[in-house]
């Protein structure tokens, strides 16, 4: 995900400095090359050796270190960064940066970099709400510095309130976003994911094997690319993606209501959910008792959300559907593309190894309205998500030429 990206991670002196170790681990695991700068006070909390071992690069601590000046030098570090990340960032370092003070290696290097700078503040809650701090933060934001807001919690100083460092996982997500081209900025994308559950009685339901992984991967990727994302999800075991508006639902009917209530505010709908086609005619109030050797359950059809969207969509809405098949993939998929009036259909044979439910990979075909079919082969669900969004961005650009503003905010190349 971050292969080929160089991140300079600055760690300043706060009790949360130890969390930078976990952040470093997440970033290196994702493939990024990390260079670490520890301030003098950070070294009171954490040791250079930990960061050196995990980053496999020398850790920088002194402004005038002759060896590192010769080998790398702070200016070259500033030039090589694709992203400059400071976590935790104290009130002191934020104050210095906001006022153009460069009196140590970290502040000097940040001043010299042209890379995006992402700051994750951590401090006492009274400091975090101090007007001088707020002015400094606002000033940096005006100059394009990015922030991962601190959160509420128990602070090391004994207070309970805002000022706690955001979790390493969320800082990691924000770092990935800062390194991603925001080509979907301004787009409002609604995604459905997971299975639905159709209740038979208070303890039983009809459902399917959908894990939600594909839809969640699309939601994460769309957020990183700058879209405003709403994820309407049936029950899954997955954590809600950061930055995404989550709407949990259970039944196909609830999903229908949730989609219809929001579709008016969307530019794109991507229906990755495996919606139950039928539900029990009657839901028993009490648990059904077993009786004879066989039992018949009468089912009635659910409304097809995608078909209804396809029929009512105007020129603006872009509709992407999925087709989960076990045979005659292309014939069935072509029929769904036409019958549901879709702009793009993602078809997969769920019986193929490496495709379908629960796994982290997928083998899809992309069917376009003009008859084109793309066969990208076996990919991770994250790569499939980005491929679908590449096509969405292209289709949006075509529509935009006639109607809209999608991508108008996308100007920053990283
Ligand atoms: N879909 C939907 N509402 C339903 C059923 C399906 O919106 N009640 C959507 C799915 O989210 C998916 C697409 O329609 O994007 C195709 O779903 P799929 O289950 O593959 O096909 P069906 O249309 O249900 O047809 P069949 O089950 O006969 O293959």
Short mmCIF file of C-alpha atoms and ligand atoms in Angstrom, two decimals:
data_model
loop_
_atom_site.label_atom_id
_atom_site.label_comp_id
_atom_site.label_asym_id
_atom_site.label_seq_id
_atom_site.Cartn_x
_atom_site.Cartn_y
_atom_site.Cartn_z
CA UNK A 1 0.00 0.00 0.00
CA UNK A 2 2.83 2.41 0.84
CA UNK A 3 5.59 0.79 -1.23
CA UNK A 4 7.90 3.42 -2.68
CA UNK A 5 6.79 6.09 -0.17
CA UNK A 6 9.24 7.77 2.18
CA UNK A 7 7.88 9.09 5.46
CA UNK A 8 9.80 11.15 7.98
CA UNK A 9 8.32 10.49 11.41
CA UNK A 10 9.06 13.14 14.03
CA UNK A 11 8.50 12.18 17.65
CA UNK A 12 8.34 14.89 20.30
CA UNK A 13 8.47 14.69 24.07
CA UNK A 14 5.19 13.57 25.53
CA UNK A 15 4.09 10.49 27.43
CA UNK A 16 2.33 9.33 24.23
CA UNK A 17 5.75 9.02 22.51
CA UNK A 18 5.65 5.26 23.10
CA UNK A 19 2.61 5.04 20.78
CA UNK A 20 4.82 6.26 17.93
CA UNK A 21 6.45 2.82 18.04
CA UNK A 22 3.18 1.14 17.05
CA UNK A 23 2.60 3.79 14.38
CA UNK A 24 6.07 3.10 12.98
CA UNK A 25 5.26 -0.61 12.88
CA UNK A 26 2.01 -0.02 10.97
CA UNK A 27 3.72 2.25 8.44
CA UNK A 28 6.66 -0.09 7.80
CA UNK A 29 4.31 -3.09 7.55
CA UNK A 30 2.43 -1.22 4.82
CA UNK A 31 5.70 -0.93 2.88
CA UNK A 32 6.81 2.66 3.63
CA UNK A 33 10.46 3.65 4.11
CA UNK A 34 10.71 5.40 7.48
CA UNK A 35 13.23 7.94 8.76
CA UNK A 36 12.85 8.97 12.36
CA UNK A 37 13.69 12.21 14.11
CA UNK A 38 13.52 12.20 17.90
CA UNK A 39 13.63 15.53 19.72
CA UNK A 40 15.77 15.87 22.82
CA UNK A 41 12.74 15.61 25.11
CA UNK A 42 11.31 12.62 23.18
CA UNK A 43 14.47 10.75 24.19
CA UNK A 44 13.42 11.15 27.83
CA UNK A 45 10.44 8.89 27.03
CA UNK A 46 11.67 6.53 24.28
CA UNK A 47 15.05 5.37 23.04
CA UNK A 48 16.53 5.78 19.55
CA UNK A 49 17.40 2.08 19.54
CA UNK A 50 13.74 0.99 19.46
CA UNK A 51 13.03 3.19 16.45
CA UNK A 52 16.26 2.26 14.70
CA UNK A 53 15.56 -1.45 15.08
CA UNK A 54 12.01 -1.17 13.74
CA UNK A 55 12.74 1.30 10.93
CA UNK A 56 16.08 -0.31 9.99
CA UNK A 57 17.42 3.19 9.46
CA UNK A 58 19.62 5.38 11.66
CA UNK A 59 17.57 7.59 13.98
CA UNK A 60 18.27 11.32 13.80
CA UNK A 61 18.54 13.32 16.97
CA UNK A 62 21.08 16.12 16.49
CA UNK A 63 21.00 19.08 14.18
CA UNK A 64 24.77 19.07 13.84
CA UNK A 65 25.69 15.44 13.63
CA UNK A 66 28.67 15.30 11.30
CA UNK A 67 28.09 11.72 10.21
CA UNK A 68 24.44 12.13 9.35
CA UNK A 69 25.13 15.55 7.79
CA UNK A 70 27.56 13.83 5.51
CA UNK A 71 25.43 10.80 4.74
CA UNK A 72 21.96 12.27 4.64
CA UNK A 73 21.74 15.74 6.12
CA UNK A 74 18.54 17.32 7.32
CA UNK A 75 17.88 19.06 4.02
CA UNK A 76 18.14 15.83 2.09
CA UNK A 77 15.79 14.22 4.63
CA UNK A 78 13.33 17.06 4.01
CA UNK A 79 13.63 16.59 0.24
CA UNK A 80 13.22 12.83 0.31
CA UNK A 81 10.00 12.87 2.34
CA UNK A 82 6.71 12.13 0.60
CA UNK A 83 5.05 12.83 3.93
CA UNK A 84 6.22 14.46 7.13
CA UNK A 85 4.40 13.09 10.15
CA UNK A 86 4.79 14.31 13.73
CA UNK A 87 3.22 12.06 16.37
CA UNK A 88 2.89 12.97 19.14
CA UNK A 89 3.18 16.68 18.42
CA UNK A 90 3.47 18.78 21.59
CA UNK A 91 2.12 22.31 22.04
CA UNK A 92 5.77 23.39 21.98
CA UNK A 93 6.59 22.01 18.51
CA UNK A 94 3.27 23.24 17.08
CA UNK A 95 3.97 26.69 18.53
CA UNK A 96 7.44 26.73 17.00
CA UNK A 97 6.28 25.61 13.57
CA UNK A 98 3.42 28.14 13.56
CA UNK A 99 5.88 30.91 14.27
CA UNK A 100 8.65 29.89 11.92
CA UNK A 101 11.10 28.89 14.64
CA UNK A 102 13.65 26.32 13.51
CA UNK A 103 15.98 25.66 16.41
CA UNK A 104 16.46 21.90 16.34
CA UNK A 105 16.67 19.11 13.78
CA UNK A 106 12.91 18.44 13.67
CA UNK A 107 11.69 22.02 13.25
CA UNK A 108 14.50 22.82 10.80
CA UNK A 109 13.68 19.81 8.64
CA UNK A 110 9.92 20.53 8.67
CA UNK A 111 10.59 24.11 7.57
CA UNK A 112 12.71 22.83 4.72
CA UNK A 113 10.27 20.22 3.42
CA UNK A 114 7.83 20.62 0.58
CA UNK A 115 6.03 17.40 1.50
CA UNK A 116 2.60 17.48 3.17
CA UNK A 117 2.96 17.73 6.96
CA UNK A 118 0.58 15.80 9.20
CA UNK A 119 0.51 16.62 12.91
CA UNK A 120 -1.05 14.49 15.65
CA UNK A 121 -1.23 16.68 18.76
CA UNK A 122 -1.13 15.30 22.30
CA UNK A 123 -1.13 17.45 25.43
CA UNK A 124 -2.96 18.39 28.61
CA UNK A 125 -6.59 19.41 27.93
CA UNK A 126 -6.11 22.97 29.22
CA UNK A 127 -3.14 23.40 26.89
CA UNK A 128 -5.21 21.95 24.02
CA UNK A 129 -7.92 24.56 24.62
CA UNK A 130 -5.50 27.41 25.33
CA UNK A 131 -6.24 30.28 22.89
CA UNK A 132 -2.54 30.58 22.02
CA UNK A 133 -2.40 26.90 21.07
CA UNK A 134 -5.66 27.24 19.09
CA UNK A 135 -4.28 30.23 17.20
CA UNK A 136 -1.11 28.30 16.35
CA UNK A 137 -3.10 25.31 15.12
CA UNK A 138 -5.42 27.49 13.05
CA UNK A 139 -2.44 29.29 11.55
CA UNK A 140 -0.79 26.03 10.50
CA UNK A 141 -4.09 24.76 9.04
CA UNK A 142 -4.36 27.95 6.97
CA UNK A 143 -0.92 27.19 5.58
CA UNK A 144 -2.00 23.69 4.52
CA UNK A 145 -0.67 21.67 7.47
CA UNK A 146 -2.85 18.64 8.18
CA UNK A 147 -4.01 17.55 11.64
CA UNK A 148 -5.26 14.37 13.26
CA UNK A 149 -7.33 15.82 16.09
CA UNK A 150 -6.59 14.68 19.63
CA UNK A 151 -9.37 12.74 21.34
CA UNK A 152 -11.06 12.67 24.74
CA UNK A 153 -9.77 10.33 27.38
CA UNK A 154 -7.82 9.93 30.59
CA UNK A 155 -4.70 12.09 30.28
CA UNK A 156 -1.32 11.29 31.83
CA UNK A 157 -1.55 14.46 33.94
CA UNK A 158 -4.58 13.07 35.74
CA UNK A 159 -7.19 15.14 33.89
CA UNK A 160 -9.98 13.58 31.85
CA UNK A 161 -10.66 15.44 28.63
CA UNK A 162 -9.53 16.31 25.11
CA UNK A 163 -5.83 16.18 24.38
CA UNK A 164 -5.14 12.45 24.15
CA UNK A 165 -3.21 11.28 21.08
CA UNK A 166 -5.47 9.66 18.47
CA UNK A 167 -4.88 5.90 18.12
CA UNK A 168 -1.92 4.74 15.98
CA UNK A 169 -4.42 2.98 13.66
CA UNK A 170 -6.31 6.20 12.92
CA UNK A 171 -3.09 8.23 12.52
CA UNK A 172 -1.94 5.52 10.10
CA UNK A 173 -5.18 5.83 8.09
CA UNK A 174 -4.81 9.62 7.95
CA UNK A 175 -1.18 9.24 6.83
CA UNK A 176 -2.24 6.91 4.00
CA UNK A 177 -4.90 9.43 3.00
CA UNK A 178 -2.36 12.26 3.00
CA UNK A 179 -0.26 10.18 0.58
CA UNK A 180 -3.17 9.43 -1.76
CA UNK A 181 -4.16 11.54 -4.75
CA UNK A 182 -7.59 13.01 -3.88
CA UNK A 183 -9.13 12.35 -7.28
CA UNK A 184 -12.59 11.74 -5.78
CA UNK A 185 -12.62 14.92 -3.66
CA UNK A 186 -16.13 16.33 -3.61
CA UNK A 187 -17.79 13.07 -4.70
CA UNK A 188 -20.53 11.74 -2.42
CA UNK A 189 -20.45 7.97 -2.58
CA UNK A 190 -22.94 5.58 -1.03
CA UNK A 191 -21.75 2.00 -0.62
CA UNK A 192 -23.68 -1.03 0.59
CA UNK A 193 -21.88 -4.05 2.02
CA UNK A 194 -22.32 -7.33 3.81
CA UNK A 195 -25.23 -9.73 3.97
CA UNK A 196 -28.78 -9.05 5.08
CA UNK A 197 -30.66 -11.09 7.67
CA UNK A 198 -34.28 -12.03 7.19
CA UNK A 199 -35.78 -13.09 10.50
CA UNK A 200 -37.82 -16.28 10.77
CA UNK A 201 -38.48 -16.01 14.51
CA UNK A 202 -36.69 -14.33 17.47
CA UNK A 203 -33.72 -16.74 17.24
CA UNK A 204 -33.38 -17.67 13.55
CA UNK A 205 -32.79 -15.89 10.29
CA UNK A 206 -32.01 -16.46 6.60
CA UNK A 207 -28.73 -14.98 5.38
CA UNK A 208 -25.68 -15.67 3.19
CA UNK A 209 -21.89 -15.96 3.40
CA UNK A 210 -21.05 -12.35 2.54
CA UNK A 211 -18.28 -11.04 4.85
CA UNK A 212 -18.57 -7.40 3.78
CA UNK A 213 -14.83 -7.26 2.98
CA UNK A 214 -15.30 -6.05 -0.62
CA UNK A 215 -17.69 -3.23 0.27
CA UNK A 216 -15.60 -2.11 3.25
CA UNK A 217 -12.46 -2.07 1.05
CA UNK A 218 -14.28 0.20 -1.42
CA UNK A 219 -15.43 2.48 1.42
CA UNK A 220 -11.88 2.77 2.81
CA UNK A 221 -10.35 3.43 -0.60
CA UNK A 222 -13.00 6.01 -1.54
CA UNK A 223 -12.43 7.91 1.73
CA UNK A 224 -8.66 7.92 1.12
CA UNK A 225 -9.27 9.33 -2.35
CA UNK A 226 -11.20 12.23 -0.87
CA UNK A 227 -14.84 11.14 -1.28
CA UNK A 228 -17.53 11.66 1.35
CA UNK A 229 -18.55 8.10 2.01
CA UNK A 230 -21.68 6.57 3.53
CA UNK A 231 -21.50 2.85 4.19
CA UNK A 232 -24.80 1.04 4.66
CA UNK A 233 -23.83 -2.32 6.06
CA UNK A 234 -25.55 -5.51 7.01
CA UNK A 235 -24.13 -7.40 10.03
CA UNK A 236 -20.40 -8.15 9.62
CA UNK A 237 -17.45 -8.88 11.91
CA UNK A 238 -15.48 -5.95 10.46
CA UNK A 239 -14.50 -2.74 12.25
CA UNK A 240 -16.17 0.40 10.83
CA UNK A 241 -13.74 2.13 8.44
CA UNK A 242 -12.34 5.41 9.80
CA UNK A 243 -13.72 8.60 8.27
CA UNK A 244 -16.81 6.92 6.85
CA UNK A 245 -20.43 7.51 7.90
CA UNK A 246 -21.72 4.09 9.01
CA UNK A 247 -25.38 3.09 8.77
CA UNK A 248 -25.88 -0.39 10.25
CA UNK A 249 -28.91 -2.34 9.01
CA UNK A 250 -30.12 -5.93 9.32
CA UNK A 251 -32.80 -6.79 6.78
CA UNK A 252 -33.15 -6.11 3.06
CA UNK A 253 -36.10 -3.88 3.88
CA UNK A 254 -33.99 -1.78 6.28
CA UNK A 255 -31.26 -1.55 3.63
CA UNK A 256 -33.85 -0.44 1.07
CA UNK A 257 -35.13 2.31 3.42
CA UNK A 258 -31.59 3.45 4.31
CA UNK A 259 -30.51 3.64 0.65
CA UNK A 260 -33.63 5.43 -0.54
CA UNK A 261 -33.39 8.00 2.29
CA UNK A 262 -29.85 8.95 1.25
CA UNK A 263 -29.62 8.45 -2.50
CA UNK A 264 -30.83 12.00 -3.22
CA UNK A 265 -27.61 13.38 -1.69
CA UNK A 266 -25.28 11.06 -3.62
CA UNK A 267 -23.39 11.14 -6.91
CA UNK A 268 -22.43 7.46 -6.92
CA UNK A 269 -24.01 4.30 -5.50
CA UNK A 270 -21.92 1.11 -5.31
CA UNK A 271 -24.00 -1.89 -4.29
CA UNK A 272 -21.60 -4.52 -3.01
CA UNK A 273 -24.10 -5.94 -0.50
CA UNK A 274 -25.42 -9.47 -0.90
CA UNK A 275 -29.08 -8.65 -0.40
CA UNK A 276 -31.51 -11.49 0.35
CA UNK A 277 -33.92 -11.90 -2.54
CA UNK A 278 -36.63 -13.38 -0.32
CA UNK A 279 -37.83 -13.10 3.27
CA UNK A 280 -40.20 -15.31 5.28
CA UNK A 281 -43.83 -14.38 4.61
CA UNK A 282 -44.42 -14.34 8.36
CA UNK A 283 -41.99 -13.68 11.19
CA UNK A 284 -43.08 -15.75 14.17
CA UNK A 285 -43.37 -13.80 17.42
CA UNK A 286 -42.31 -16.84 19.45
CA UNK A 287 -39.52 -19.32 18.73
CA UNK A 288 -40.89 -21.96 16.33
CA UNK A 289 -41.08 -25.40 17.91
CA UNK A 290 -40.02 -28.43 15.93
CA UNK A 291 -42.91 -30.58 14.80
CA UNK A 292 -42.98 -33.09 11.92
CA UNK A 293 -40.11 -34.60 9.89
CA UNK A 294 -40.25 -31.80 7.32
CA UNK A 295 -41.12 -28.17 7.40
CA UNK A 296 -42.02 -25.68 4.69
CA UNK A 297 -41.18 -22.03 4.97
CA UNK A 298 -43.13 -19.68 2.74
CA UNK A 299 -41.02 -16.85 1.34
CA UNK A 300 -41.94 -13.61 -0.40
CA UNK A 301 -39.78 -11.51 -2.65
CA UNK A 302 -37.83 -8.49 -1.36
CA UNK A 303 -37.70 -5.37 -3.44
CA UNK A 304 -34.60 -5.21 -5.63
CA UNK A 305 -32.89 -2.02 -4.44
CA UNK A 306 -30.53 -1.76 -7.40
CA UNK A 307 -33.27 -2.31 -9.98
CA UNK A 308 -35.35 0.45 -8.40
CA UNK A 309 -32.36 2.80 -8.35
CA UNK A 310 -31.64 1.94 -11.99
CA UNK A 311 -35.16 2.79 -13.02
CA UNK A 312 -35.45 6.04 -11.12
CA UNK A 313 -31.93 7.38 -11.66
CA UNK A 314 -31.53 10.57 -13.58
CA UNK A 315 -28.48 11.65 -15.59
CA UNK A 316 -26.40 12.52 -12.51
CA UNK A 317 -26.40 9.32 -10.50
CA UNK A 318 -23.74 6.76 -11.32
CA UNK A 319 -24.71 3.21 -10.48
CA UNK A 320 -22.30 0.32 -9.90
CA UNK A 321 -23.69 -3.15 -9.22
CA UNK A 322 -22.18 -6.50 -8.34
CA UNK A 323 -23.11 -9.92 -9.62
CA UNK A 324 -22.23 -12.97 -7.57
CA UNK A 325 -22.53 -16.00 -9.83
CA UNK A 326 -21.75 -19.68 -9.66
CA UNK A 327 -22.19 -20.43 -13.40
CA UNK A 328 -22.55 -18.67 -16.77
CA UNK A 329 -20.85 -15.62 -15.33
CA UNK A 330 -20.84 -13.34 -18.35
CA UNK A 331 -24.32 -14.22 -19.63
CA UNK A 332 -25.89 -13.56 -16.22
CA UNK A 333 -23.78 -10.47 -15.62
CA UNK A 334 -24.70 -8.92 -18.99
CA UNK A 335 -28.38 -9.47 -18.19
CA UNK A 336 -28.02 -7.72 -14.81
CA UNK A 337 -26.13 -4.77 -16.31
CA UNK A 338 -28.98 -4.16 -18.76
CA UNK A 339 -31.94 -5.06 -16.52
CA UNK A 340 -30.73 -2.87 -13.65
CA UNK A 341 -29.64 0.02 -15.92
CA UNK A 342 -26.12 0.14 -14.47
CA UNK A 343 -23.09 2.18 -15.50
CA UNK A 344 -20.69 -0.55 -14.41
CA UNK A 345 -21.09 -4.12 -13.22
CA UNK A 346 -18.52 -6.03 -11.17
CA UNK A 347 -19.03 -9.74 -11.73
CA UNK A 348 -17.39 -12.57 -9.87
CA UNK A 349 -17.71 -16.32 -9.85
CA UNK A 350 -17.84 -16.98 -6.12
CA UNK A 351 -16.90 -20.64 -6.58
CA UNK A 352 -13.46 -19.74 -7.99
CA UNK A 353 -10.52 -20.12 -5.61
CA UNK A 354 -9.35 -16.67 -4.50
CA UNK A 355 -12.71 -15.05 -5.27
CA UNK A 356 -15.90 -14.39 -3.39
CA UNK A 357 -16.78 -14.37 0.29
CA UNK A 358 -14.45 -14.15 3.31
CA UNK A 359 -11.12 -14.17 1.42
CA UNK A 360 -8.97 -11.03 1.01
CA UNK A 361 -8.64 -11.45 -2.77
CA UNK A 362 -11.09 -11.41 -5.64
CA UNK A 363 -11.22 -12.31 -9.33
CA UNK A 364 -13.60 -9.94 -11.05
CA UNK A 365 -14.67 -8.90 -14.51
CA UNK A 366 -15.76 -5.33 -15.08
CA UNK A 367 -18.60 -5.00 -17.57
CA UNK A 368 -19.11 -1.59 -19.14
CA UNK A 369 -22.25 -0.28 -20.83
CA UNK A 370 -20.50 -0.11 -24.20
CA UNK A 371 -19.83 -3.87 -24.10
CA UNK A 372 -16.20 -3.67 -22.96
CA UNK A 373 -15.15 -6.31 -20.45
CA UNK A 374 -12.04 -5.99 -18.29
CA UNK A 375 -10.41 -9.06 -16.77
CA UNK A 376 -7.76 -7.92 -14.30
CA UNK A 377 -7.17 -11.42 -12.83
CA UNK A 378 -6.51 -12.22 -9.16
CA UNK A 379 -6.15 -9.08 -7.06
CA UNK A 380 -6.44 -8.11 -3.41
CA UNK A 381 -9.85 -6.69 -2.53
CA UNK A 382 -8.10 -3.39 -1.90
CA UNK A 383 -6.71 -3.39 -5.46
CA UNK A 384 -10.15 -4.34 -6.85
CA UNK A 385 -11.65 -1.47 -4.83
CA UNK A 386 -9.19 1.00 -6.35
CA UNK A 387 -9.76 -0.35 -9.84
CA UNK A 388 -13.54 0.11 -9.48
CA UNK A 389 -12.95 3.64 -8.16
CA UNK A 390 -10.60 4.41 -11.08
CA UNK A 391 -13.47 3.57 -13.43
CA UNK A 392 -15.92 5.54 -11.28
CA UNK A 393 -13.60 8.56 -11.45
CA UNK A 394 -13.37 8.22 -15.24
CA UNK A 395 -17.16 7.92 -15.62
CA UNK A 396 -17.60 10.89 -13.27
CA UNK A 397 -15.28 12.99 -15.40
CA UNK A 398 -17.41 12.21 -18.46
CA UNK A 399 -20.61 13.12 -16.59
CA UNK A 400 -18.98 16.17 -15.07
CA UNK A 401 -18.33 17.55 -18.52
CA UNK A 402 -22.14 17.83 -18.82
CA UNK A 403 -23.37 18.34 -15.25
CA UNK A 404 -21.32 18.39 -12.12
CA UNK A 405 -18.41 19.40 -10.02
CA UNK A 406 -16.83 16.10 -9.04
CA UNK A 407 -13.11 16.35 -8.60
CA UNK A 408 -13.20 20.13 -8.57
CA UNK A 409 -11.48 20.09 -5.18
CA UNK A 410 -8.88 17.62 -6.42
CA UNK A 411 -5.87 19.68 -7.27
CA UNK A 412 -3.10 18.49 -4.99
CA UNK A 413 -0.79 15.95 -6.52
CA UNK A 414 1.29 14.04 -4.03
N1 LIG B 1 -29.44 -6.34 -5.19
C1 LIG B 1 -30.25 -5.39 -4.62
N2 LIG B 1 -31.43 -5.73 -4.03
C2 LIG B 1 -31.83 -7.02 -4.00
C3 LIG B 1 -31.01 -8.02 -4.61
C4 LIG B 1 -29.81 -7.65 -5.19
O1 LIG B 1 -29.89 -4.21 -4.64
N3 LIG B 1 -32.99 -7.32 -3.43
C5 LIG B 1 -28.19 -5.92 -5.84
C6 LIG B 1 -26.94 -6.44 -5.17
O2 LIG B 1 -26.48 -5.55 -4.18
C7 LIG B 1 -25.96 -6.53 -6.33
C8 LIG B 1 -26.84 -6.82 -7.53
O3 LIG B 1 -28.17 -6.44 -7.14
O4 LIG B 1 -25.29 -5.31 -6.57
C9 LIG B 1 -26.86 -8.25 -7.99
O5 LIG B 1 -27.12 -9.12 -6.92
P1 LIG B 1 -27.11 -10.67 -7.15
O6 LIG B 1 -27.49 -11.34 -5.86
O7 LIG B 1 -25.86 -11.10 -7.86
O8 LIG B 1 -28.25 -10.88 -8.24
P2 LIG B 1 -29.80 -10.81 -8.20
O9 LIG B 1 -30.23 -9.62 -8.94
O10 LIG B 1 -30.32 -10.95 -6.79
O11 LIG B 1 -30.18 -12.08 -9.08
P3 LIG B 1 -29.96 -13.64 -8.78
O12 LIG B 1 -29.98 -13.80 -7.27
O13 LIG B 1 -31.09 -14.29 -9.47
O14 LIG B 1 -28.62 -14.00 -9.38
#
